[in-house]
XYZ file of C-alpha atoms in Angstrom:
690
model
C 62.984 -23.715 47.202
C 63.852 -26.281 44.484
C 67.257 -26.611 42.819
C 66.317 -29.370 40.317
C 66.674 -28.589 36.619
C 66.963 -30.432 33.300
C 70.167 -28.540 32.464
C 73.104 -27.555 34.577
C 73.015 -24.007 35.887
C 73.520 -21.631 38.762
C 70.782 -21.055 41.293
C 70.589 -17.747 43.155
C 69.198 -17.626 46.686
C 68.481 -14.081 47.779
C 69.177 -13.356 51.436
C 66.245 -12.761 53.706
C 65.127 -9.202 54.237
C 65.647 -9.484 57.988
C 68.498 -7.342 59.204
C 71.038 -8.727 61.585
C 70.180 -7.699 65.108
C 72.722 -5.322 66.578
C 73.487 -5.715 70.250
C 72.895 -2.751 72.516
C 75.232 -1.662 75.305
C 72.980 -3.394 77.807
C 73.209 -6.655 75.813
C 77.004 -6.479 75.792
C 77.006 -5.836 79.545
C 74.588 -8.660 80.354
C 76.396 -11.192 78.127
C 78.711 -13.202 80.355
C 77.710 -11.157 83.394
C 77.919 -12.958 86.716
C 74.594 -12.886 88.520
C 72.408 -12.286 85.462
C 69.226 -12.094 87.546
C 69.885 -8.462 88.492
C 72.234 -7.537 85.632
C 69.827 -5.034 84.055
C 69.539 -3.082 87.286
C 73.315 -3.134 87.713
C 73.770 -1.879 84.156
C 71.437 1.021 84.869
C 73.357 1.919 88.048
C 76.689 1.627 86.218
C 75.492 3.815 83.349
C 74.179 6.490 85.719
C 77.474 6.624 87.613
C 79.428 6.631 84.332
C 77.394 9.594 83.028
C 77.807 11.433 86.316
C 81.585 10.955 86.282
C 81.739 12.085 82.652
C 79.678 15.213 83.343
C 81.653 16.128 86.443
C 85.005 15.666 84.705
C 83.926 17.893 81.813
C 82.860 20.606 84.247
C 86.100 20.146 86.164
C 88.145 20.363 82.965
C 86.425 23.633 82.042
C 87.084 25.062 85.510
C 90.761 24.086 85.420
C 91.271 25.566 81.944
C 89.134 28.653 82.530
C 91.924 30.929 83.729
C 94.411 30.019 81.024
C 91.786 30.124 78.256
C 90.420 33.479 79.432
C 93.960 34.850 79.434
C 94.488 33.647 75.876
C 91.215 35.186 74.731
C 92.193 38.515 76.288
C 95.561 38.267 74.556
C 93.986 37.764 71.121
C 91.568 40.661 71.675
C 94.397 42.899 72.837
C 96.531 42.008 69.828
C 93.719 42.717 67.381
C 92.985 46.083 69.014
C 96.693 47.053 68.996
C 96.634 47.204 65.197
C 93.992 49.946 65.342
C 96.162 52.421 67.286
C 98.437 54.909 65.555
C 101.100 55.488 68.209
C 104.683 54.480 67.478
C 104.908 51.685 70.076
C 101.729 50.055 68.816
C 102.943 50.220 65.233
C 106.227 48.599 66.225
C 104.408 45.776 67.941
C 102.040 45.468 64.986
C 105.019 44.772 62.707
C 105.693 41.607 64.719
C 103.528 38.481 64.744
C 101.697 38.180 68.099
C 102.544 34.767 69.528
C 101.198 33.041 72.622
C 103.552 30.370 73.985
C 101.245 28.009 75.869
C 103.198 25.661 78.167
C 100.919 22.696 78.880
C 103.377 20.230 80.400
C 104.214 16.719 79.305
C 100.755 15.196 79.657
C 100.521 15.081 75.863
C 97.393 12.860 75.600
C 95.382 15.574 77.357
C 96.392 18.453 75.078
C 93.728 17.780 72.438
C 90.937 18.607 74.869
C 92.549 21.920 75.800
C 93.161 22.951 72.192
C 89.649 21.939 71.164
C 88.179 24.117 73.920
C 90.484 26.967 72.907
C 89.495 26.705 69.231
C 85.788 26.695 70.078
C 86.085 29.726 72.363
C 88.119 31.664 69.817
C 85.595 31.006 67.075
C 82.679 31.930 69.330
C 83.975 35.166 70.797
C 86.996 36.486 68.884
C 87.476 35.344 65.296
C 86.080 32.852 62.786
C 89.557 32.257 61.330
C 91.178 29.540 63.450
C 93.467 26.849 62.029
C 94.779 24.155 64.366
C 97.631 22.031 63.003
C 99.954 19.349 64.367
C 103.194 17.909 63.096
C 102.045 14.398 62.200
C 99.366 15.713 59.790
C 101.565 18.123 57.878
C 104.267 15.980 56.342
C 107.757 17.457 56.281
C 107.387 20.180 53.653
C 106.206 23.756 53.649
C 103.643 22.912 50.993
C 101.913 20.347 53.222
C 101.843 22.768 56.156
C 100.249 25.493 54.026
C 97.790 22.945 52.646
C 96.707 21.944 56.154
C 96.292 25.566 57.279
C 94.130 26.345 54.249
C 91.987 23.284 54.885
C 91.348 24.370 58.460
C 90.514 27.934 57.440
C 88.337 27.067 54.431
C 86.723 23.942 55.868
C 87.380 22.002 52.649
C 89.950 19.513 51.391
C 92.851 21.012 49.432
C 94.636 18.677 47.019
C 98.385 18.693 46.542
C 99.884 17.660 43.214
C 102.963 15.592 44.052
C 104.144 15.642 40.416
C 104.328 19.445 40.501
C 106.283 19.221 43.726
C 108.822 16.860 42.139
C 109.191 19.209 39.177
C 109.694 22.100 41.568
C 112.529 20.259 43.256
C 114.231 19.918 39.897
C 113.751 23.644 39.133
C 114.332 26.629 41.397
C 113.226 25.833 44.952
C 113.093 29.548 45.773
C 110.762 30.250 42.843
C 108.510 27.358 43.872
C 108.342 28.661 47.459
C 107.434 32.112 46.172
C 104.573 30.710 44.092
C 103.198 28.763 47.064
C 103.475 31.817 49.305
C 101.701 34.110 46.884
C 98.867 31.630 46.358
C 98.500 30.999 50.084
C 98.197 34.623 51.092
C 95.998 35.487 48.140
C 93.535 32.816 49.304
C 93.807 33.869 52.956
C 93.296 37.538 52.152
C 90.318 36.799 49.916
C 88.783 34.562 52.542
C 89.381 37.158 55.255
C 87.825 40.001 53.250
C 84.824 37.994 52.122
C 83.953 36.809 55.629
C 84.601 40.215 57.163
C 82.304 41.920 54.635
C 79.472 39.429 55.104
C 79.724 39.682 58.885
C 80.097 35.986 59.512
C 81.157 34.818 62.976
C 82.958 35.817 65.568
C 79.354 35.968 66.539
C 79.548 36.666 70.238
C 82.375 39.112 70.185
C 82.278 40.510 73.695
C 85.237 42.902 73.548
C 84.363 46.591 73.266
C 84.987 48.274 69.904
C 87.546 51.044 69.965
C 88.476 53.423 67.151
C 86.123 51.864 64.647
C 85.568 48.255 63.596
C 88.304 45.767 64.375
C 89.703 43.217 61.984
C 89.428 39.721 63.500
C 92.830 38.028 63.489
C 93.743 34.827 61.668
C 94.867 32.475 64.453
C 97.120 29.516 63.644
C 97.589 27.005 66.484
C 100.649 24.734 66.451
C 99.587 21.995 68.871
C 102.958 20.274 69.309
C 105.680 22.766 68.514
C 108.542 20.429 69.465
C 107.511 17.890 66.809
C 107.543 20.287 63.837
C 110.360 20.295 61.324
C 112.472 23.325 62.366
C 113.275 24.314 58.791
C 109.634 24.211 57.690
C 108.563 26.173 60.760
C 111.218 28.837 60.153
C 110.218 29.234 56.498
C 106.560 29.539 57.406
C 107.248 32.252 60.009
C 109.493 34.196 57.615
C 106.819 34.101 54.933
C 104.056 35.185 57.322
C 106.128 38.125 58.598
C 106.170 39.646 55.097
C 102.377 39.841 55.013
C 101.673 40.835 58.628
C 100.738 44.398 57.626
C 98.087 43.173 55.192
C 96.787 40.129 57.076
C 96.318 40.152 60.896
C 98.043 36.885 61.732
C 98.545 35.414 65.186
C 100.288 32.230 66.384
C 99.664 30.002 69.388
C 102.498 27.585 70.175
C 101.626 24.492 72.191
C 104.731 23.571 74.193
C 105.027 20.358 76.198
C 108.461 20.811 77.749
C 109.948 24.275 78.308
C 109.719 27.783 76.783
C 113.384 27.456 75.842
C 112.167 25.116 73.082
C 111.436 28.194 70.972
C 115.083 29.262 71.173
C 116.250 25.809 70.168
C 113.908 25.554 67.175
C 114.136 29.133 65.893
C 117.269 31.220 65.349
C 117.277 34.796 66.596
C 116.635 36.150 63.093
C 113.301 34.293 63.099
C 112.264 34.550 66.756
C 112.813 38.337 66.601
C 109.878 38.503 64.191
C 107.559 37.226 66.943
C 106.064 39.166 69.830
C 105.944 36.279 72.330
C 103.926 36.182 75.537
C 104.186 33.187 77.869
C 101.162 31.349 79.304
C 101.549 28.564 81.858
C 98.812 26.022 82.531
C 98.351 23.937 85.663
C 100.887 21.167 86.046
C 99.627 17.644 85.450
C 100.169 16.739 89.122
C 98.027 19.691 90.233
C 95.405 18.604 87.737
C 95.516 15.058 89.111
C 95.186 16.316 92.689
C 92.022 18.209 91.738
C 90.545 15.186 89.957
C 91.232 12.910 92.934
C 89.725 15.488 95.263
C 86.511 15.814 93.225
C 85.994 12.220 92.033
C 87.537 9.971 94.688
C 87.764 11.797 98.012
C 84.034 12.437 98.168
C 80.949 10.675 99.460
C 79.065 11.811 96.354
C 80.080 8.672 94.439
C 79.228 5.380 96.182
C 81.725 3.498 94.006
C 85.201 3.294 95.570
C 88.685 1.995 94.735
C 90.781 0.050 97.194
C 94.420 0.892 97.917
C 96.025 -1.429 95.352
C 93.840 -0.219 92.471
C 94.508 3.395 93.443
C 98.236 2.684 93.539
C 98.145 1.140 90.047
C 96.333 4.141 88.547
C 98.635 6.652 90.240
C 101.755 4.695 89.237
C 100.662 4.579 85.593
C 100.092 8.330 85.722
C 103.396 9.216 87.390
C 105.700 6.759 85.605
C 104.154 6.355 82.147
C 101.985 9.050 80.583
C 101.028 11.922 82.949
C 97.586 11.717 81.389
C 94.707 12.792 83.614
C 92.271 11.673 80.937
C 93.709 8.152 81.058
C 93.490 8.210 84.850
C 89.771 8.983 84.569
C 89.383 6.206 81.991
C 90.976 3.881 84.529
C 88.327 4.839 87.076
C 85.611 4.182 84.505
C 87.161 0.819 83.616
C 87.175 -0.185 87.289
C 83.558 0.987 87.566
C 82.493 -1.155 84.605
C 84.425 -4.196 85.825
C 82.959 -3.881 89.336
C 79.345 -3.776 88.215
C 79.928 -6.528 85.657
C 81.713 -8.990 87.931
C 80.158 -8.300 91.349
C 76.451 -9.274 91.619
C 76.155 -7.437 94.937
C 77.107 -4.156 93.229
C 73.353 -3.647 92.975
C 73.802 -2.138 96.461
C 76.477 0.307 95.232
C 74.236 3.358 94.926
C 72.738 6.173 96.969
C 71.621 5.203 100.463
C 67.855 5.327 99.891
C 68.066 3.296 96.705
C 70.455 0.809 98.316
C 68.047 0.223 101.221
C 65.241 -0.496 98.750
C 67.462 -2.854 96.734
C 68.344 -4.798 99.905
C 64.692 -5.773 100.365
C 64.547 -6.991 96.749
C 67.518 -9.364 97.054
C 66.696 -12.997 96.353
C 68.001 -16.027 98.249
C 71.015 -16.423 95.924
C 72.121 -12.828 96.536
C 71.735 -13.289 100.285
C 73.913 -16.386 100.102
C 76.528 -14.287 98.328
C 76.402 -11.838 101.235
C 76.908 -14.704 103.689
C 80.054 -15.692 101.804
C 81.619 -12.227 101.955
C 84.769 -12.140 104.064
C 83.734 -8.986 105.916
C 80.330 -10.472 106.731
C 81.895 -13.693 108.009
C 84.020 -11.668 110.439
C 80.891 -9.808 111.527
C 79.010 -13.061 112.166
C 81.859 -14.469 114.243
C 81.561 -11.555 116.682
C 77.821 -12.098 117.297
C 76.041 -14.190 119.916
C 75.361 -17.837 118.963
C 71.613 -17.246 118.532
C 72.238 -14.227 116.329
C 74.717 -16.206 114.247
C 72.071 -18.839 113.515
C 69.530 -16.196 112.489
C 71.997 -14.456 110.186
C 72.930 -17.691 108.445
C 69.425 -19.181 108.124
C 66.791 -16.447 108.260
C 66.654 -14.401 105.019
C 64.197 -11.841 106.403
C 66.373 -11.135 109.425
C 69.454 -10.895 107.213
C 67.791 -8.235 105.063
C 67.043 -6.139 108.145
C 70.621 -6.461 109.354
C 71.953 -5.621 105.876
C 69.959 -2.402 105.858
C 71.635 -1.393 109.122
C 75.054 -2.354 107.751
C 74.484 -0.308 104.570
C 73.611 2.717 106.719
C 76.800 2.190 108.739
C 78.857 1.984 105.538
C 77.464 5.289 104.285
C 78.102 6.895 107.705
C 81.689 5.650 107.539
C 82.271 7.440 104.228
C 80.473 10.560 105.481
C 82.888 10.799 108.416
C 86.035 9.477 106.729
C 86.717 12.233 104.189
C 86.408 15.317 106.483
C 88.736 13.745 109.084
C 91.161 12.698 106.324
C 91.329 16.298 105.098
C 91.865 17.572 108.641
C 94.761 15.184 109.243
C 96.289 16.142 105.893
C 95.949 19.836 106.751
C 97.783 19.305 110.035
C 100.617 17.156 108.650
C 101.204 18.295 105.046
C 103.389 21.238 106.107
C 105.524 19.361 108.629
C 109.255 18.884 107.950
C 110.048 15.871 105.739
C 106.303 15.227 105.237
C 105.969 12.118 107.459
C 102.460 11.366 106.134
C 103.020 12.658 102.623
C 102.789 16.028 100.942
C 99.770 15.146 98.768
C 96.472 14.005 100.244
C 96.480 10.986 97.920
C 99.546 9.664 99.781
C 97.765 9.895 103.134
C 94.650 8.324 101.605
C 96.659 5.338 100.373
C 98.118 4.821 103.851
C 94.645 4.920 105.418
C 93.303 2.451 102.835
C 95.947 -0.129 103.653
C 96.304 -0.052 107.457
C 95.498 1.733 110.701
C 97.364 4.963 110.128
C 97.721 5.686 113.871
C 99.810 2.518 114.315
C 102.547 3.654 111.931
C 105.824 5.241 113.032
C 105.269 8.108 110.617
C 102.048 9.032 112.399
C 103.794 9.023 115.788
C 106.589 11.241 114.477
C 103.990 13.594 112.954
C 102.293 13.953 116.343
C 105.623 14.743 117.997
C 106.328 17.422 115.402
C 102.883 18.944 115.948
C 103.740 19.343 119.643
C 106.684 21.514 118.624
C 104.592 24.045 116.678
C 104.284 27.594 117.911
C 100.932 28.776 119.188
C 100.101 30.907 116.134
C 100.913 28.051 113.731
C 98.848 25.519 115.664
C 95.861 27.871 115.976
C 95.958 28.570 112.210
C 95.946 24.835 111.409
C 93.093 24.130 113.818
C 91.063 26.961 112.282
C 91.524 25.398 108.850
C 90.327 22.084 110.283
C 87.227 23.818 111.642
C 86.547 25.242 108.164
C 86.817 21.719 106.696
C 84.339 20.303 109.227
C 81.886 23.183 108.829
C 79.933 21.873 105.760
C 79.648 18.289 107.096
C 76.145 17.071 107.987
C 77.126 14.067 110.094
C 76.125 14.277 113.764
C 79.540 13.048 114.905
C 81.346 15.586 112.759
C 79.092 18.394 114.014
C 79.835 17.363 117.590
C 83.577 17.317 116.810
C 83.280 20.800 115.293
C 81.705 22.169 118.493
C 84.550 20.753 120.601
C 87.173 22.106 118.213
C 85.647 25.586 118.267
C 85.648 25.515 122.083
C 89.364 24.716 122.046
C 90.038 27.562 119.623
C 88.211 29.923 121.961
C 90.381 28.759 124.858
C 93.542 29.284 122.768
C 92.504 32.865 122.041
C 91.832 33.489 125.732
C 95.407 32.501 126.625
C 96.661 35.936 125.607
C 94.903 37.544 128.576
C 96.125 34.947 131.084
C 99.151 35.489 133.351
C 102.508 34.529 131.862
C 103.776 31.152 133.088
C 107.023 30.837 135.086
C 110.075 30.717 132.889
C 112.097 27.583 132.365
C 115.214 29.325 133.690
C 113.603 29.841 137.106
C 112.670 26.189 137.429
C 116.168 25.109 136.434
C 118.255 27.540 138.485
C 116.218 27.428 141.686
C 117.859 24.175 142.973
C 121.282 25.644 142.242
C 120.747 28.270 144.946
C 120.893 25.546 147.586
C 124.242 24.214 146.381
C 127.253 24.875 148.561
C 130.181 26.724 147.102
C 132.326 23.644 147.629
C 130.741 20.247 146.997
C 131.921 16.758 146.089
C 131.168 14.824 142.949
C 128.483 12.644 144.565
C 126.591 15.653 145.865
C 126.791 17.352 142.480
C 125.519 14.210 140.727
C 122.632 13.934 143.181
C 121.692 17.569 142.665
C 121.768 17.243 138.865
C 119.515 14.177 139.041
C 117.068 16.118 141.190
C 117.135 18.947 138.667
C 116.420 16.504 135.841
C 113.480 15.024 137.722
C 112.117 18.447 138.532
C 112.404 19.413 134.880
C 110.389 16.347 133.881
C 107.814 16.921 136.579
C 107.626 20.674 136.106
C 104.201 22.106 135.756
C 103.032 22.497 132.149
C 102.070 25.925 130.919
C 98.377 26.572 130.038
C 99.275 26.571 126.336
C 101.024 23.195 126.591
C 98.070 21.701 128.438
C 95.627 22.985 125.857
C 97.899 21.927 122.974
C 98.108 18.366 124.311
C 94.353 18.315 124.752
C 93.792 19.445 121.155
C 96.186 16.867 119.716
C 94.650 14.095 121.826
C 91.264 15.144 120.460
C 92.572 14.957 116.880
C 94.102 11.564 117.654
C 90.739 10.271 118.925
C 89.027 11.449 115.726
C 91.627 9.671 113.610
C 91.218 6.408 115.514
C 87.427 6.645 115.332
C 86.989 7.475 111.646
C 90.111 6.584 109.618
C 90.097 2.809 109.932
C 90.691 0.949 106.612
C 87.587 0.147 104.513
C 88.273 -3.592 104.888
C 87.204 -3.193 108.514
C 83.717 -2.169 107.393
C 81.081 -4.850 106.896
C 79.815 -5.169 103.273
C 82.678 -3.047 101.956
C 82.848 -5.441 98.983
C 79.659 -4.001 97.475
C 81.325 -0.582 96.979
C 85.069 -1.236 96.671
C 86.710 -2.560 93.527
C 89.801 -4.617 94.348
C 91.112 -6.271 91.160
C 94.297 -4.284 90.577
C 95.639 -6.970 88.216
C 92.717 -6.444 85.829
C 93.233 -2.688 85.751
C 96.977 -3.082 85.190
C 96.427 -5.599 82.379
C 93.989 -3.356 80.519
C 95.722 -0.009 81.009
C 99.388 -0.936 81.121
C 99.695 -4.046 79.001
C 103.225 -5.170 78.217
C 103.373 -5.930 74.458
C 105.929 -8.734 74.675
C 104.050 -10.443 77.508
C 100.793 -10.242 75.557
C 102.423 -11.636 72.423
C 103.997 -14.496 74.362
C 100.634 -15.353 75.900
C 99.002 -15.330 72.454
C 101.710 -17.535 70.911
C 101.743 -19.984 73.788
C 97.957 -20.149 74.350
C 96.238 -19.384 71.025
C 93.151 -21.307 72.132
C 92.471 -18.583 74.724
C 92.372 -15.814 72.118
C 90.769 -17.883 69.362
C 88.164 -19.146 71.868
C 88.613 -22.798 70.914
C 87.880 -25.593 73.349
C 91.167 -27.418 72.903
C 93.661 -26.507 75.600
C 96.734 -27.493 73.565
C 98.365 -26.191 70.405
C 96.837 -28.301 67.634
C 97.409 -28.424 63.881
C 94.543 -25.961 63.523
C 96.513 -23.266 65.368
C 98.389 -20.594 63.398
C 101.781 -21.703 62.089
C 103.641 -19.116 64.156
C 102.193 -20.607 67.353
C 103.427 -24.091 66.425
C 106.896 -22.799 65.550
C 107.007 -20.862 68.832
C 106.191 -24.068 70.737
C 108.990 -25.823 68.814
C 111.296 -22.985 69.768
C 110.444 -23.493 73.453
C 110.785 -27.283 73.295
C 113.941 -27.497 71.192
C 115.885 -25.115 73.341
C 118.550 -23.116 71.572
C 117.867 -23.976 67.900
C 115.055 -24.938 65.577
C 116.208 -26.925 62.550
C 114.423 -27.059 59.269
C 113.962 -30.822 59.631
C 111.931 -30.292 62.794
C 109.365 -28.162 61.005
C 109.346 -30.206 57.796
C 107.292 -32.945 59.440
C 104.528 -30.525 60.387
C 103.946 -28.377 57.310
C 105.434 -27.276 54.015
C 108.713 -25.410 53.706
C 107.069 -22.162 52.578
C 104.783 -22.067 55.609
C 107.702 -22.870 57.911
C 109.870 -20.145 56.358
C 107.066 -17.608 56.787
C 106.473 -18.541 60.442
C 110.186 -18.367 61.243
C 110.414 -14.939 59.602
C 107.488 -13.708 61.679
C 109.152 -14.908 64.889
C 112.363 -13.194 63.888
C 110.469 -9.976 63.133
C 108.878 -10.107 66.592
C 112.306 -10.491 68.171
C 111.939 -13.981 69.658
C 114.742 -15.482 67.560
C 117.733 -14.100 65.714
C 119.752 -15.284 62.753
C 123.334 -16.493 63.102
C 126.027 -17.779 60.765
C 125.951 -21.264 62.227
C 124.887 -23.881 59.682
C 122.694 -25.609 62.257
C 120.574 -22.511 62.728
C 117.311 -22.580 60.823
C 117.590 -19.032 59.484
C 121.109 -19.544 58.168
C 120.171 -22.846 56.483
C 117.116 -21.341 54.832
C 119.021 -18.284 53.651
C 121.774 -20.325 51.939
C 119.516 -22.922 50.437
C 120.338 -25.720 52.884
C 116.912 -27.287 52.319
């Protein structure tokens, strides 16, 4: 294309018609992926596991919310049917606004999912008129709240004229409120009648019709009741109460803290207009326990977290946000990081697929296996000839790896049933020596041999003090846990446990053992009426020895046998995963990465960005150059100059305006503060010292 011309002019070059290629998820995953030769296969495995976790968590969320949501649906149906009855009690209740107080706990980030499910179910089976509002979207005035409710009910955007609102403030506020109220309920009533006449949804209304057709209620959900302006909320409730006989209204209050919040927000004159029924959801810790049980303590998912990563996720949950959804996102983050950074994660899949992938490993992947810490320990235990073959013969190594993969899957198949049995036996003991929650016991088992800890020894001593009925009940629960297992070792353990339970039940028909009193008092019969101190001491020592050597009762013998059997199962199957060869292909261990992504400290991140801008700007220079942002240079000056930065120091680097701006930014971020000293840069700039 030529740009030569006799006269001066502008030349237009049209861009090519080719569109910029957008990168797919697989391209993003493969870019910068270590071990790119099998990155596509790893991406496929990662995506399959991600989808499986997502599907299972959605199903789990529905199961956990099913009871509370079904109760709320029954409540709305009951309230709508109450208006149809003519008895005095029903009419009295109909004069109040039915209100469901839904206590969800403090895991606020998870509330949106619950309210979304509730809104969908209400619209499908009860009423088409559902408006869900939250404090941050409604401003601080009654007009904005009404606007938001109308938008949710009508499905369109409602404009608010701010100039009219300012004029209303100058005129009678009561008159303005009356106008808004009249308009709001005129629109709501018209909308309600039009939809009711045309028969639009609640499509799948499953409640039986009594005494003629029912009017579907208008449900208004306040997601975060504590955050609403109390005055606005009170006005809205007072207004709605005047129209309750003409419009079937219903409220659902989302409460994060305590039901007493309603008393604090609403005076008695307002709360008396509500017919409140309390609904309590599962606590966030119960929710977490269920998620851990279904997603982590299972052999269904080959991907695993080591103890430190688990501890980070649980700590963030317990000490920061109580968000189960964020906990699941942490698992997904670890999953993505594992498959992206670990080339051998191609073996982190179902057993059959993993065995096939072993045979497809190239020489580089096999060398990676040889460098694994767990494999090095395995090689050191082998015979010299076998060591040579493992380190030099790729074909032989593949065969051995197949056996090791099978052993790893067997380990997980046996680990979780025995873990649950041990938790069942110890979770009800005094002072919970091995933890009250199974996650606590799991963390102990991930980090060390649990049977070597003092807490385990004390738990075994406490189990020996249980009564027969208590011990039999716990062992029966253990048998129920082992029943579904398909492992040969677990099936064999189940047979032995059932035999012991049979023996325990047969003890009732056996002869009663000799009492302890007989064994203690029998030596006393041989004492003389008068005896010296030495003789008495000798006799007491003999009594003590006889007490120690006394014959155990049949129950005590069988109890000791059962606990020794449990102890052998623990030692056989609850060793830490680090003891398993090739555990690195399944276990993600970078707790620092998870903590950095999920629990980043803002000040630390800002300091890192100011001190090392080349890392974030992806420049090759490892020092702060003149090309770096001004604030980074001023921050380096601040670090080098100690207590003060003077204006003269920055004058040599860039202009005064740029320096002033950078200093202001540092002050805004809280790294420096202004003083009245003339030597301080902020004071000098403020008073024109430059």
